[in-house]
């Protein structure tokens, strides 16, 4: 790998977290969000994975009458989960599951 290719790859990896964070900002102009999404799809295609950054909507487990909005998502199925339905476990217990 040439020095130039190494530096390009390194710069993309260093920018990735910041770009993901910027996509979660609601008041960001549409043009900037569009460009960030374009870049994110290029990097996801290269990596072979697509990941949901942040969702916003109703909890999948609450009744409609409660209408609880959330941005938390299940890591396995990507369904929206409110704070009442999140199950918190320590890393040791999570490994034992």
CSV table of C-alpha atoms in Angstrom, one decimal:
chain,number,residue,atom,x,y,z
A,1,UNK,CA,0.0,0.0,0.0
A,2,UNK,CA,1.4,3.4,-1.0
A,3,UNK,CA,1.7,6.2,1.5
A,4,UNK,CA,-1.0,8.2,-0.2
A,5,UNK,CA,-3.5,5.3,-0.1
A,6,UNK,CA,-2.7,4.7,3.6
A,7,UNK,CA,-3.3,8.4,4.4
A,8,UNK,CA,-6.6,8.4,2.5
A,9,UNK,CA,-7.8,5.3,4.3
A,10,UNK,CA,-6.7,6.7,7.7
A,11,UNK,CA,-8.4,10.0,7.1
A,12,UNK,CA,-11.7,8.3,6.2
A,13,UNK,CA,-11.6,6.1,9.3
A,14,UNK,CA,-10.9,9.1,11.5
A,15,UNK,CA,-13.8,11.1,10.0
A,16,UNK,CA,-16.3,8.2,10.2
A,17,UNK,CA,-17.5,8.7,13.8
A,18,UNK,CA,-17.9,12.4,13.3
A,19,UNK,CA,-20.0,12.0,10.1
A,20,UNK,CA,-22.2,9.5,11.9
A,21,UNK,CA,-22.8,11.9,14.7
A,22,UNK,CA,-23.5,14.8,12.3
A,23,UNK,CA,-26.2,12.7,10.6
A,24,UNK,CA,-28.1,12.5,13.9
A,25,UNK,CA,-28.4,16.3,14.2
A,26,UNK,CA,-32.0,17.2,13.3
A,27,UNK,CA,-31.5,20.8,12.4
A,28,UNK,CA,-28.7,20.2,9.9
A,29,UNK,CA,-29.6,21.5,6.4
A,30,UNK,CA,-30.9,19.0,3.9
A,31,UNK,CA,-28.1,19.5,1.5
A,32,UNK,CA,-25.5,18.6,4.1
A,33,UNK,CA,-27.5,15.6,5.3
A,34,UNK,CA,-27.8,14.4,1.7
A,35,UNK,CA,-24.0,14.6,1.1
A,36,UNK,CA,-23.3,12.9,4.4
A,37,UNK,CA,-25.7,10.0,3.5
A,38,UNK,CA,-24.0,9.7,0.1
A,39,UNK,CA,-20.6,9.4,1.8
A,40,UNK,CA,-22.0,7.0,4.4
A,41,UNK,CA,-23.4,4.7,1.7
A,42,UNK,CA,-20.1,4.6,-0.1
A,43,UNK,CA,-18.2,3.6,3.1
A,44,UNK,CA,-20.9,1.1,4.1
A,45,UNK,CA,-20.8,-0.5,0.6
A,46,UNK,CA,-17.0,-0.7,0.9
A,47,UNK,CA,-17.3,-2.2,4.4
A,48,UNK,CA,-20.2,-4.5,3.5
A,49,UNK,CA,-22.4,-3.4,6.3
A,50,UNK,CA,-25.2,-0.9,6.7
A,51,UNK,CA,-26.1,0.3,10.1
A,52,UNK,CA,-28.9,2.5,11.4
A,53,UNK,CA,-27.5,5.6,13.0
A,54,UNK,CA,-30.4,7.0,14.8
A,55,UNK,CA,-34.2,6.5,14.4
A,56,UNK,CA,-37.0,8.5,15.9
A,57,UNK,CA,-40.5,7.3,16.5
A,58,UNK,CA,-42.8,5.3,18.8
A,59,UNK,CA,-41.6,2.5,21.0
A,60,UNK,CA,-42.4,-0.9,19.4
A,61,UNK,CA,-43.6,-2.3,22.7
A,62,UNK,CA,-45.8,0.5,24.2
A,63,UNK,CA,-49.5,0.8,23.5
A,64,UNK,CA,-50.5,3.5,21.0
A,65,UNK,CA,-52.3,5.4,23.8
A,66,UNK,CA,-49.0,6.0,25.6
A,67,UNK,CA,-47.4,7.3,22.4
A,68,UNK,CA,-43.8,7.2,23.8
A,69,UNK,CA,-41.2,8.7,21.4
A,70,UNK,CA,-37.7,7.4,21.5
A,71,UNK,CA,-34.4,7.3,19.6
A,72,UNK,CA,-33.1,4.1,21.2
A,73,UNK,CA,-32.9,1.1,18.9
A,74,UNK,CA,-32.4,-2.6,19.6
A,75,UNK,CA,-28.9,-3.7,18.5
A,76,UNK,CA,-30.3,-7.0,17.0
A,77,UNK,CA,-33.5,-6.1,15.3
A,78,UNK,CA,-33.3,-2.3,15.1
A,79,UNK,CA,-36.8,-1.8,16.6
A,80,UNK,CA,-37.4,1.3,18.6
A,81,UNK,CA,-37.4,0.9,22.4
A,82,UNK,CA,-38.3,3.4,25.1
A,83,UNK,CA,-36.5,3.6,28.4
A,84,UNK,CA,-39.2,1.6,30.2
A,85,UNK,CA,-38.6,-1.4,27.9
A,86,UNK,CA,-34.8,-1.4,27.8
A,87,UNK,CA,-33.3,-4.2,29.8
A,88,UNK,CA,-30.0,-3.1,31.3
A,89,UNK,CA,-27.4,-5.8,32.0
A,90,UNK,CA,-23.8,-5.8,33.0
A,91,UNK,CA,-21.2,-7.1,30.5
A,92,UNK,CA,-20.7,-10.4,32.5
A,93,UNK,CA,-24.4,-11.2,32.5
A,94,UNK,CA,-24.7,-10.3,28.8
A,95,UNK,CA,-22.0,-12.8,27.9
A,96,UNK,CA,-23.7,-15.5,29.9
A,97,UNK,CA,-27.0,-15.1,28.0
